[in-house]
Structures are given as structure tokens and as C-alpha cells.
mmCIF file with all atom_site columns, C-alpha atoms in Angstrom:
data_model
loop_
_atom_site.group_PDB
_atom_site.id
_atom_site.type_symbol
_atom_site.label_atom_id
_atom_site.label_alt_id
_atom_site.label_comp_id
_atom_site.label_asym_id
_atom_site.label_entity_id
_atom_site.label_seq_id
_atom_site.pdbx_PDB_ins_code
_atom_site.Cartn_x
_atom_site.Cartn_y
_atom_site.Cartn_z
_atom_site.occupancy
_atom_site.B_iso_or_equiv
_atom_site.pdbx_formal_charge
_atom_site.auth_seq_id
_atom_site.auth_comp_id
_atom_site.auth_asym_id
_atom_site.auth_atom_id
_atom_site.pdbx_PDB_model_num
ATOM 1   C CA . MET A 1 1   ? 11.282 -25.412 2.731   1.00 59.00 ? 12  MET A CA 1
ATOM 2   C CA . SER A 1 2   ? 10.050 -22.221 4.359   1.00 72.00 ? 13  SER A CA 1
ATOM 3   C CA . VAL A 1 3   ? 12.020 -19.006 4.070   1.00 70.00 ? 14  VAL A CA 1
ATOM 4   C CA . GLU A 1 4   ? 13.721 -18.204 7.353   1.00 80.00 ? 15  GLU A CA 1
ATOM 5   C CA . LEU A 1 5   ? 14.645 -14.586 6.616   1.00 90.00 ? 16  LEU A CA 1
ATOM 6   C CA . PRO A 1 6   ? 12.351 -11.731 7.616   1.00 92.00 ? 17  PRO A CA 1
ATOM 7   C CA . PHE A 1 7   ? 11.103 -9.655  4.701   1.00 90.00 ? 18  PHE A CA 1
ATOM 8   C CA . ALA A 1 8   ? 12.274 -6.213  5.873   1.00 94.00 ? 19  ALA A CA 1
ATOM 9   C CA . PRO A 1 9   ? 16.081 -6.696  5.753   1.00 96.00 ? 20  PRO A CA 1
ATOM 10  C CA . VAL A 1 10  ? 15.918 -8.440  2.380   1.00 96.00 ? 21  VAL A CA 1
ATOM 11  C CA . ASP A 1 11  ? 13.716 -5.659  1.034   1.00 96.00 ? 22  ASP A CA 1
ATOM 12  C CA . SER A 1 12  ? 16.214 -3.089  2.349   1.00 96.00 ? 23  SER A CA 1
ATOM 13  C CA . ILE A 1 13  ? 19.092 -4.840  0.588   1.00 98.00 ? 24  ILE A CA 1
ATOM 14  C CA . ILE A 1 14  ? 17.330 -4.991  -2.759  1.00 97.00 ? 25  ILE A CA 1
ATOM 15  C CA . ARG A 1 15  ? 16.146 -1.381  -2.502  1.00 96.00 ? 26  ARG A CA 1
ATOM 16  C CA . ARG A 1 16  ? 19.615 -0.034  -1.690  1.00 97.00 ? 27  ARG A CA 1
ATOM 17  C CA . ASN A 1 17  ? 20.809 -1.635  -4.934  1.00 97.00 ? 28  ASN A CA 1
ATOM 18  C CA . ALA A 1 18  ? 17.817 -0.631  -7.065  1.00 96.00 ? 29  ALA A CA 1
ATOM 19  C CA . ASP A 1 19  ? 18.950 2.975   -7.643  1.00 90.00 ? 30  ASP A CA 1
ATOM 20  C CA . GLY A 1 20  ? 15.473 4.468   -7.429  1.00 94.00 ? 31  GLY A CA 1
ATOM 21  C CA . LEU A 1 21  ? 13.666 1.654   -9.215  1.00 97.00 ? 32  LEU A CA 1
ATOM 22  C CA . ARG A 1 22  ? 10.584 0.163   -7.625  1.00 98.00 ? 33  ARG A CA 1
ATOM 23  C CA . VAL A 1 23  ? 10.885 -3.347  -6.241  1.00 97.00 ? 34  VAL A CA 1
ATOM 24  C CA . SER A 1 24  ? 8.136  -5.944  -6.489  1.00 97.00 ? 35  SER A CA 1
ATOM 25  C CA . GLN A 1 25  ? 7.324  -8.032  -3.454  1.00 96.00 ? 36  GLN A CA 1
ATOM 26  C CA . ALA A 1 26  ? 7.982  -11.129 -5.574  1.00 97.00 ? 37  ALA A CA 1
ATOM 27  C CA . ALA A 1 27  ? 11.519 -9.874  -6.233  1.00 97.00 ? 38  ALA A CA 1
ATOM 28  C CA . ALA A 1 28  ? 12.230 -9.539  -2.516  1.00 96.00 ? 39  ALA A CA 1
ATOM 29  C CA . GLU A 1 29  ? 10.765 -12.989 -1.888  1.00 95.00 ? 40  GLU A CA 1
ATOM 30  C CA . GLU A 1 30  ? 12.875 -14.481 -4.698  1.00 96.00 ? 41  GLU A CA 1
ATOM 31  C CA . LEU A 1 31  ? 15.969 -12.825 -3.276  1.00 97.00 ? 42  LEU A CA 1
ATOM 32  C CA . ALA A 1 32  ? 15.199 -14.199 0.201   1.00 96.00 ? 43  ALA A CA 1
ATOM 33  C CA . THR A 1 33  ? 14.829 -17.692 -1.235  1.00 95.00 ? 44  THR A CA 1
ATOM 34  C CA . ARG A 1 34  ? 18.119 -17.419 -3.137  1.00 96.00 ? 45  ARG A CA 1
ATOM 35  C CA . ILE A 1 35  ? 19.927 -16.126 -0.045  1.00 97.00 ? 46  ILE A CA 1
ATOM 36  C CA . GLN A 1 36  ? 18.599 -19.019 1.991   1.00 96.00 ? 47  GLN A CA 1
ATOM 37  C CA . ASP A 1 37  ? 19.572 -21.631 -0.613  1.00 96.00 ? 48  ASP A CA 1
ATOM 38  C CA . ARG A 1 38  ? 23.062 -20.193 -0.864  1.00 97.00 ? 49  ARG A CA 1
ATOM 39  C CA . GLY A 1 39  ? 23.439 -20.060 2.930   1.00 97.00 ? 50  GLY A CA 1
ATOM 40  C CA . ALA A 1 40  ? 22.403 -23.693 3.370   1.00 97.00 ? 51  ALA A CA 1
ATOM 41  C CA . ARG A 1 41  ? 24.923 -24.780 0.706   1.00 97.00 ? 52  ARG A CA 1
ATOM 42  C CA . LEU A 1 42  ? 27.713 -22.706 2.268   1.00 98.00 ? 53  LEU A CA 1
ATOM 43  C CA . ALA A 1 43  ? 26.981 -24.156 5.705   1.00 98.00 ? 54  ALA A CA 1
ATOM 44  C CA . ALA A 1 44  ? 27.042 -27.707 4.338   1.00 98.00 ? 55  ALA A CA 1
ATOM 45  C CA . GLY A 1 45  ? 30.474 -27.007 2.854   1.00 98.00 ? 56  GLY A CA 1
ATOM 46  C CA . ALA A 1 46  ? 31.634 -25.467 6.124   1.00 98.00 ? 57  ALA A CA 1
ATOM 47  C CA . ALA A 1 47  ? 30.443 -28.575 7.983   1.00 98.00 ? 58  ALA A CA 1
ATOM 48  C CA . GLU A 1 48  ? 32.606 -30.687 5.688   1.00 97.00 ? 59  GLU A CA 1
ATOM 49  C CA . GLU A 1 49  ? 35.588 -28.452 6.520   1.00 96.00 ? 60  GLU A CA 1
ATOM 50  C CA . ALA A 1 50  ? 34.917 -28.764 10.241  1.00 97.00 ? 61  ALA A CA 1
ATOM 51  C CA . THR A 1 51  ? 34.556 -32.538 9.969   1.00 97.00 ? 62  THR A CA 1
ATOM 52  C CA . ALA A 1 52  ? 37.853 -32.768 8.079   1.00 97.00 ? 63  ALA A CA 1
ATOM 53  C CA . ASP A 1 53  ? 39.475 -30.904 10.994  1.00 96.00 ? 64  ASP A CA 1
ATOM 54  C CA . GLY A 1 54  ? 37.814 -33.246 13.515  1.00 97.00 ? 65  GLY A CA 1
ATOM 55  C CA . ARG A 1 55  ? 35.417 -30.594 14.866  1.00 97.00 ? 66  ARG A CA 1
ATOM 56  C CA . LYS A 1 56  ? 31.675 -30.411 15.348  1.00 97.00 ? 67  LYS A CA 1
ATOM 57  C CA . THR A 1 57  ? 31.662 -26.617 15.612  1.00 97.00 ? 68  THR A CA 1
ATOM 58  C CA . LEU A 1 58  ? 31.555 -24.445 12.519  1.00 97.00 ? 69  LEU A CA 1
ATOM 59  C CA . MET A 1 59  ? 33.976 -21.534 12.676  1.00 97.00 ? 70  MET A CA 1
ATOM 60  C CA . ALA A 1 60  ? 34.286 -18.408 10.514  1.00 97.00 ? 71  ALA A CA 1
ATOM 61  C CA . ALA A 1 61  ? 37.369 -19.893 8.838   1.00 96.00 ? 72  ALA A CA 1
ATOM 62  C CA . ASP A 1 62  ? 35.224 -22.801 7.602   1.00 97.00 ? 73  ASP A CA 1
ATOM 63  C CA . PHE A 1 63  ? 33.399 -20.215 5.483   1.00 97.00 ? 74  PHE A CA 1
ATOM 64  C CA . GLY A 1 64  ? 36.670 -18.747 4.206   1.00 96.00 ? 75  GLY A CA 1
ATOM 65  C CA . VAL A 1 65  ? 36.354 -15.637 6.372   1.00 95.00 ? 76  VAL A CA 1
ATOM 66  C CA . SER A 1 66  ? 39.408 -14.772 8.437   1.00 91.00 ? 77  SER A CA 1
ATOM 67  C CA . GLU A 1 67  ? 37.714 -12.090 10.518  1.00 85.00 ? 78  GLU A CA 1
ATOM 68  C CA . ALA A 1 68  ? 33.999 -11.444 10.859  1.00 81.00 ? 79  ALA A CA 1
ATOM 69  C CA . VAL A 1 69  ? 32.689 -7.897  10.651  1.00 92.00 ? 80  VAL A CA 1
ATOM 70  C CA . ASP A 1 70  ? 30.752 -6.123  13.370  1.00 94.00 ? 81  ASP A CA 1
ATOM 71  C CA . PRO A 1 71  ? 27.217 -7.580  13.162  1.00 93.00 ? 82  PRO A CA 1
ATOM 72  C CA . GLU A 1 72  ? 25.773 -4.093  13.669  1.00 94.00 ? 83  GLU A CA 1
ATOM 73  C CA . THR A 1 73  ? 27.041 -3.184  10.180  1.00 96.00 ? 84  THR A CA 1
ATOM 74  C CA . LEU A 1 74  ? 24.989 -5.942  8.546   1.00 97.00 ? 85  LEU A CA 1
ATOM 75  C CA . GLU A 1 75  ? 21.414 -5.690  7.339   1.00 96.00 ? 86  GLU A CA 1
ATOM 76  C CA . LEU A 1 76  ? 20.758 -9.430  7.693   1.00 96.00 ? 87  LEU A CA 1
ATOM 77  C CA . PRO A 1 77  ? 19.965 -10.461 11.268  1.00 95.00 ? 88  PRO A CA 1
ATOM 78  C CA . VAL A 1 78  ? 22.142 -13.197 12.764  1.00 94.00 ? 89  VAL A CA 1
ATOM 79  C CA . ALA A 1 79  ? 19.369 -15.364 14.299  1.00 94.00 ? 90  ALA A CA 1
ATOM 80  C CA . PRO A 1 80  ? 17.669 -16.237 10.992  1.00 95.00 ? 91  PRO A CA 1
ATOM 81  C CA . VAL A 1 81  ? 21.085 -16.776 9.402   1.00 95.00 ? 92  VAL A CA 1
ATOM 82  C CA . ASP A 1 82  ? 21.811 -19.274 12.174  1.00 95.00 ? 93  ASP A CA 1
ATOM 83  C CA . ARG A 1 83  ? 18.609 -21.152 11.280  1.00 95.00 ? 94  ARG A CA 1
ATOM 84  C CA . ILE A 1 84  ? 19.617 -21.109 7.614   1.00 96.00 ? 95  ILE A CA 1
ATOM 85  C CA . ALA A 1 85  ? 23.029 -22.528 8.523   1.00 95.00 ? 96  ALA A CA 1
ATOM 86  C CA . ARG A 1 86  ? 21.344 -25.483 10.194  1.00 95.00 ? 97  ARG A CA 1
ATOM 87  C CA . LEU A 1 87  ? 18.973 -26.360 7.333   1.00 94.00 ? 98  LEU A CA 1
ATOM 88  C CA . ASP A 1 88  ? 21.221 -28.873 5.552   1.00 94.00 ? 99  ASP A CA 1
ATOM 89  C CA . ILE A 1 89  ? 23.646 -29.953 8.264   1.00 96.00 ? 100 ILE A CA 1
ATOM 90  C CA . ASP A 1 90  ? 23.389 -32.615 10.932  1.00 93.00 ? 101 ASP A CA 1
ATOM 91  C CA . GLU A 1 91  ? 21.908 -31.298 14.186  1.00 93.00 ? 102 GLU A CA 1
ATOM 92  C CA . SER A 1 92  ? 24.988 -32.460 16.088  1.00 95.00 ? 103 SER A CA 1
ATOM 93  C CA . TYR A 1 93  ? 26.968 -29.509 14.655  1.00 97.00 ? 104 TYR A CA 1
ATOM 94  C CA . ARG A 1 94  ? 27.279 -26.261 16.546  1.00 97.00 ? 105 ARG A CA 1
ATOM 95  C CA . VAL A 1 95  ? 27.623 -22.916 14.804  1.00 97.00 ? 106 VAL A CA 1
ATOM 96  C CA . SER A 1 96  ? 29.872 -20.415 16.564  1.00 96.00 ? 107 SER A CA 1
ATOM 97  C CA . MET A 1 97  ? 28.817 -16.780 16.753  1.00 96.00 ? 108 MET A CA 1
ATOM 98  C CA . ASP A 1 98  ? 31.729 -15.783 14.510  1.00 96.00 ? 109 ASP A CA 1
ATOM 99  C CA . ALA A 1 99  ? 30.562 -18.372 11.961  1.00 97.00 ? 110 ALA A CA 1
ATOM 100 C CA . ARG A 1 100 ? 27.022 -16.963 12.039  1.00 97.00 ? 111 ARG A CA 1
ATOM 101 C CA . ILE A 1 101 ? 28.327 -13.455 11.478  1.00 97.00 ? 112 ILE A CA 1
ATOM 102 C CA . ALA A 1 102 ? 30.692 -14.653 8.731   1.00 97.00 ? 113 ALA A CA 1
ATOM 103 C CA . LEU A 1 103 ? 27.815 -16.400 6.971   1.00 98.00 ? 114 LEU A CA 1
ATOM 104 C CA . ALA A 1 104 ? 25.611 -13.309 7.292   1.00 97.00 ? 115 ALA A CA 1
ATOM 105 C CA . GLN A 1 105 ? 28.466 -11.238 5.836   1.00 97.00 ? 116 GLN A CA 1
ATOM 106 C CA . LEU A 1 106 ? 28.847 -13.602 2.858   1.00 98.00 ? 117 LEU A CA 1
ATOM 107 C CA . LEU A 1 107 ? 25.105 -13.785 2.267   1.00 98.00 ? 118 LEU A CA 1
ATOM 108 C CA . GLU A 1 108 ? 24.704 -10.026 2.368   1.00 97.00 ? 119 GLU A CA 1
ATOM 109 C CA . ALA A 1 109 ? 27.485 -9.585  -0.204  1.00 97.00 ? 120 ALA A CA 1
ATOM 110 C CA . TYR A 1 110 ? 25.799 -12.236 -2.366  1.00 98.00 ? 121 TYR A CA 1
ATOM 111 C CA . ALA A 1 111 ? 22.428 -10.466 -1.982  1.00 98.00 ? 122 ALA A CA 1
ATOM 112 C CA . ASP A 1 112 ? 23.997 -7.135  -2.963  1.00 98.00 ? 123 ASP A CA 1
ATOM 113 C CA . ASP A 1 113 ? 25.435 -8.724  -6.111  1.00 97.00 ? 124 ASP A CA 1
ATOM 114 C CA . LEU A 1 114 ? 22.120 -10.327 -7.055  1.00 97.00 ? 125 LEU A CA 1
ATOM 115 C CA . ALA A 1 115 ? 20.098 -7.204  -6.323  1.00 98.00 ? 126 ALA A CA 1
ATOM 116 C CA . GLY A 1 116 ? 22.455 -4.939  -8.256  1.00 98.00 ? 127 GLY A CA 1
ATOM 117 C CA . ALA A 1 117 ? 22.427 -7.247  -11.265 1.00 98.00 ? 128 ALA A CA 1
ATOM 118 C CA . ALA A 1 118 ? 18.634 -7.565  -11.125 1.00 98.00 ? 129 ALA A CA 1
ATOM 119 C CA . ALA A 1 119 ? 18.302 -3.780  -11.148 1.00 98.00 ? 130 ALA A CA 1
ATOM 120 C CA . THR A 1 120 ? 20.591 -3.609  -14.184 1.00 97.00 ? 131 THR A CA 1
ATOM 121 C CA . LEU A 1 121 ? 18.437 -6.179  -15.980 1.00 97.00 ? 132 LEU A CA 1
ATOM 122 C CA . ALA A 1 122 ? 15.260 -4.272  -15.121 1.00 98.00 ? 133 ALA A CA 1
ATOM 123 C CA . ARG A 1 123 ? 16.741 -1.058  -16.543 1.00 97.00 ? 134 ARG A CA 1
ATOM 124 C CA . HIS A 1 124 ? 17.914 -2.965  -19.619 1.00 97.00 ? 135 HIS A CA 1
ATOM 125 C CA . ALA A 1 125 ? 14.339 -4.198  -20.112 1.00 97.00 ? 136 ALA A CA 1
ATOM 126 C CA . ASP A 1 126 ? 13.268 -0.536  -19.874 1.00 97.00 ? 137 ASP A CA 1
ATOM 127 C CA . ARG A 1 127 ? 11.216 -1.162  -16.743 1.00 97.00 ? 138 ARG A CA 1
ATOM 128 C CA . ARG A 1 128 ? 10.951 0.897   -13.580 1.00 97.00 ? 139 ARG A CA 1
ATOM 129 C CA . THR A 1 129 ? 10.382 -2.141  -11.373 1.00 98.00 ? 140 THR A CA 1
ATOM 130 C CA . VAL A 1 130 ? 12.753 -4.912  -10.349 1.00 98.00 ? 141 VAL A CA 1
ATOM 131 C CA . LYS A 1 131 ? 10.896 -8.207  -10.665 1.00 98.00 ? 142 LYS A CA 1
ATOM 132 C CA . ALA A 1 132 ? 11.571 -11.753 -9.529  1.00 98.00 ? 143 ALA A CA 1
ATOM 133 C CA . GLU A 1 133 ? 12.268 -12.690 -13.144 1.00 98.00 ? 144 GLU A CA 1
ATOM 134 C CA . ASP A 1 134 ? 15.259 -10.314 -13.106 1.00 98.00 ? 145 ASP A CA 1
ATOM 135 C CA . ILE A 1 135 ? 16.811 -12.263 -10.246 1.00 98.00 ? 146 ILE A CA 1
ATOM 136 C CA . ARG A 1 136 ? 16.059 -15.604 -11.894 1.00 98.00 ? 147 ARG A CA 1
ATOM 137 C CA . THR A 1 137 ? 17.461 -14.397 -15.232 1.00 97.00 ? 148 THR A CA 1
ATOM 138 C CA . TYR A 1 138 ? 20.701 -13.257 -13.625 1.00 97.00 ? 149 TYR A CA 1
ATOM 139 C CA . ILE A 1 139 ? 21.114 -16.587 -11.825 1.00 96.00 ? 150 ILE A CA 1
ATOM 140 C CA . GLU A 1 140 ? 20.570 -18.429 -15.133 1.00 96.00 ? 151 GLU A CA 1
ATOM 141 C CA . LEU A 1 141 ? 23.199 -16.243 -16.801 1.00 95.00 ? 152 LEU A CA 1
ATOM 142 C CA . VAL A 1 142 ? 25.900 -16.859 -14.205 1.00 93.00 ? 153 VAL A CA 1
ATOM 143 C CA . GLU A 1 143 ? 25.310 -20.577 -13.571 1.00 79.00 ? 154 GLU A CA 1
#
């Protein structure tokens, strides 16, 4: 599975949580992969919700979001998030714009959590660089 997210917004998210630490390219790539995996799983769950309601269109409420934020406030672009949403669902589903924005909102919050925790682990390891292993270690700890 290829990563659908562009590098720049993911790098921006991890850097804003790194508190002055350097960030390896591998860490940004790992974060992008984790965001994508999470987004595909969330969309599959949302598709189940829509199906249970007799719909073929995913709505923001299917993601547990009552009101989507202004997309201009998000770092993650909506178009790649839309592609992520469609990775693990049947192509007959439609994804409303509010659902795309809601998913981007959830994924950005998830990315902030991962990036912040990875930076904490890097500092704990007495390193000045956030590495991919920091992200993987945090995921192992919380799963």
C-alpha cells in the first residue's frame, strides 16, 4: 500500500510537536504510514455505520464528529484524506465533504498525539532527534 499523504504536512505536524528536536525523515514517513492506516480503519468503521443506517454516503457523524472544523485550520489536506478514506471501503460508497474534513480532523489529532509522545520518548532516550523507532515504540506501548 502506498502512502497517500504528502510529506510536507506530516513533517509540519511532527515538527510542531517536537519542541526543538530534530526529526528524521524516517520518523515523518512512519507517522504518515500510521496516519494512513488509522484513517483507513476509521473509514471502514464509518462505512459500517452508514450501512447500518441504510446509506451509501459517509457523513461526519459516522466518524463520531458532530461538527467538522474549518478545513483551513487543518494541516492535513482534504484530498489525500479522501483517498485514504477509500482505501478499505467498497467503491460504491461516497464520502461527503464534511466526512472528509471530520476524518482529517481526527487524523490530525491522532498525529499530534503520536508526534508528541515520540518526542517525549526521544528526550527520554537522551537524543536530539525523533526517530521512526520512537513512533513504533509508542504504538507498541499503547496497543
